PDB file of C-alpha atoms in Angstrom:
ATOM      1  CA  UNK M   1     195.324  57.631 -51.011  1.00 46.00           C
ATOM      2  CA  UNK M   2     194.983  61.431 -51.265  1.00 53.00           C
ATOM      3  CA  UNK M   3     192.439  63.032 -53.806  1.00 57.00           C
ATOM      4  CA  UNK M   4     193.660  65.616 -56.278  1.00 55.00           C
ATOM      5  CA  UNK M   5     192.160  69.144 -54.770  1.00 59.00           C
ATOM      6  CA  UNK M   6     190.985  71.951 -56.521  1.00 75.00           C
ATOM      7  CA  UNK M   7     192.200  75.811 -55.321  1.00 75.00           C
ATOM      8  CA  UNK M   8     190.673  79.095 -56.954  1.00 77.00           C
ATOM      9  CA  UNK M   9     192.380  82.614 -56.202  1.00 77.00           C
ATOM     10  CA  UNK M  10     189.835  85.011 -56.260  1.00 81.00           C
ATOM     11  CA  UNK M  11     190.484  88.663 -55.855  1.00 84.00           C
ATOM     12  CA  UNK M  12     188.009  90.336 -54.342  1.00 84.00           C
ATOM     13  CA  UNK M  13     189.022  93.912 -54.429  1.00 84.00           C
ATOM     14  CA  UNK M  14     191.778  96.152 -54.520  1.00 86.00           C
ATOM     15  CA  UNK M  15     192.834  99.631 -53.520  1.00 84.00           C
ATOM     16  CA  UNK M  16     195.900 102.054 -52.583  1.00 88.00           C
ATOM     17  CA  UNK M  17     198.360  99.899 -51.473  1.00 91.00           C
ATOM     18  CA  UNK M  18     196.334  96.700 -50.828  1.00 91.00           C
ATOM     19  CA  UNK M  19     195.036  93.898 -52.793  1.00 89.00           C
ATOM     20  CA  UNK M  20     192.429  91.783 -51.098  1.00 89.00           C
ATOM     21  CA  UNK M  21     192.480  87.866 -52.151  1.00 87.00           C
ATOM     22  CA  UNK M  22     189.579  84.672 -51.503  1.00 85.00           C
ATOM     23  CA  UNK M  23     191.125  80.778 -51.583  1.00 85.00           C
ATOM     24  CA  UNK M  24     188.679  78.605 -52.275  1.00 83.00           C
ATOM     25  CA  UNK M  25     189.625  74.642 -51.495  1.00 85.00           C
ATOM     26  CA  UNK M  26     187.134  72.915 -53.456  1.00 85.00           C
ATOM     27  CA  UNK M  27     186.554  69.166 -53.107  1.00 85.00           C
ATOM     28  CA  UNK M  28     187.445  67.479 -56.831  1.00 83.00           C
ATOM     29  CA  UNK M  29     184.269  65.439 -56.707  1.00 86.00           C
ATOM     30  CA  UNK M  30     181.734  67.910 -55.614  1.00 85.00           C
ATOM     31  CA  UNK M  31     183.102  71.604 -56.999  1.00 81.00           C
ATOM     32  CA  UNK M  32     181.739  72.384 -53.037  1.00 84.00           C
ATOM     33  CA  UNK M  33     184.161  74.316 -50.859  1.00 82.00           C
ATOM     34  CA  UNK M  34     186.282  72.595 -48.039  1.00 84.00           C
ATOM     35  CA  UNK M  35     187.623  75.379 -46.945  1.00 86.00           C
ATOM     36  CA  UNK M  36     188.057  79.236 -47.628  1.00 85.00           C
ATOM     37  CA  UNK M  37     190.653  82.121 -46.805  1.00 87.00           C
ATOM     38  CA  UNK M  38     191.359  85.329 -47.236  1.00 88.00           C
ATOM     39  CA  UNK M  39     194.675  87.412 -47.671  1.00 90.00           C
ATOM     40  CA  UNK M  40     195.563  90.808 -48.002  1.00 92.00           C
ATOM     41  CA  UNK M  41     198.941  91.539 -50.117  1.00 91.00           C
ATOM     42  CA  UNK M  42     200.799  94.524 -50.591  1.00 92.00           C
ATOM     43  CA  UNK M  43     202.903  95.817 -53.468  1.00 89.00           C
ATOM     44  CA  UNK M  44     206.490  96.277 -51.628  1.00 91.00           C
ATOM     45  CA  UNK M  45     209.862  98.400 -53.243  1.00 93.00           C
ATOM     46  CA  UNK M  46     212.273  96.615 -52.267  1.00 95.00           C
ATOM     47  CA  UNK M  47     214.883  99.356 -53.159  1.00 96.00           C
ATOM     48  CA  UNK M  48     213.212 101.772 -51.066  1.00 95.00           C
ATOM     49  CA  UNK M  49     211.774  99.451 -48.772  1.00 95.00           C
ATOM     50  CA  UNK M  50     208.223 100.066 -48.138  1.00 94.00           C
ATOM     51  CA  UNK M  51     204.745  99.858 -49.269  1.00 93.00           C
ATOM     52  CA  UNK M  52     204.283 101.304 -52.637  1.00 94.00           C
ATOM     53  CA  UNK M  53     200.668 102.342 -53.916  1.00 94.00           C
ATOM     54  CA  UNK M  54     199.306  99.583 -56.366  1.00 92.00           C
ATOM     55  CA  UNK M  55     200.173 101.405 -60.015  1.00 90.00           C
ATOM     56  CA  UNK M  56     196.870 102.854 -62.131  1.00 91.00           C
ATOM     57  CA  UNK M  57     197.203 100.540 -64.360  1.00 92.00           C
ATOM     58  CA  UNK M  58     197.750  97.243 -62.645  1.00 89.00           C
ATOM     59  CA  UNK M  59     194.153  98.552 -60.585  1.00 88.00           C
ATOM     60  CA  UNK M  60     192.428  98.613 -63.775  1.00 89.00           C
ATOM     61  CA  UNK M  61     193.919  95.072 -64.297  1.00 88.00           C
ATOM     62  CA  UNK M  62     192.743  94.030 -61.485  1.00 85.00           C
ATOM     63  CA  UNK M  63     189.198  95.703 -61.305  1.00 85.00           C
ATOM     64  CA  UNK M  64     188.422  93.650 -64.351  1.00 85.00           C
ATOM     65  CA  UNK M  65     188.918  90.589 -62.460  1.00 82.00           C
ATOM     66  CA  UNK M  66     187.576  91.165 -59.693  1.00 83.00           C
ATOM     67  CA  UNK M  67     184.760  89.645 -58.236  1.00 77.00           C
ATOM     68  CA  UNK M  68     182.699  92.249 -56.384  1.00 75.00           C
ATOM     69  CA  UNK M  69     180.431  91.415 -53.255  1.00 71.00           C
ATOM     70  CA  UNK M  70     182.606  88.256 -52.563  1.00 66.00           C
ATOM     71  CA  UNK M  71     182.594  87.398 -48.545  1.00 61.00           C
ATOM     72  CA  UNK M  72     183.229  84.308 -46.866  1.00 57.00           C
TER      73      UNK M  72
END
């Protein structure tokens, strides 16, 4: 039988167009890490389809939760 598992989405910085993003798999038991990823994501216009730069204030959002000096 299959343990509940724990995932935390970290984002580790953002900038222009990009927004860079840590998964942490933790094991339930332990809070230790099972396994890690990162992602880079993109804010997309679908209307005009392509990349858009991330808006000022959705940066300052996400400055504030960013965690800064995060690698894997």
């Amino acid at each position: 039988r299959s343990k509940a598992r724990r995932m935390k989405l970290l984002v580790i910085g953002s900038g222009g167009r990009v927004m860079r993003c840590a998964h942490w798999l933790l094991n339930p038991d332990t809070g230790q890490a099972w396994g890690t990823s990162t992602v880079s994501a993109i804010t997309f216009d679908l209307d005009a389809r392509k990349a858009v730069a991330i808006s000022p204030s959705a940066s300052a959002r996400l400055a504030e939760r960013s965690v800064q000096g995060l690698g894997l």
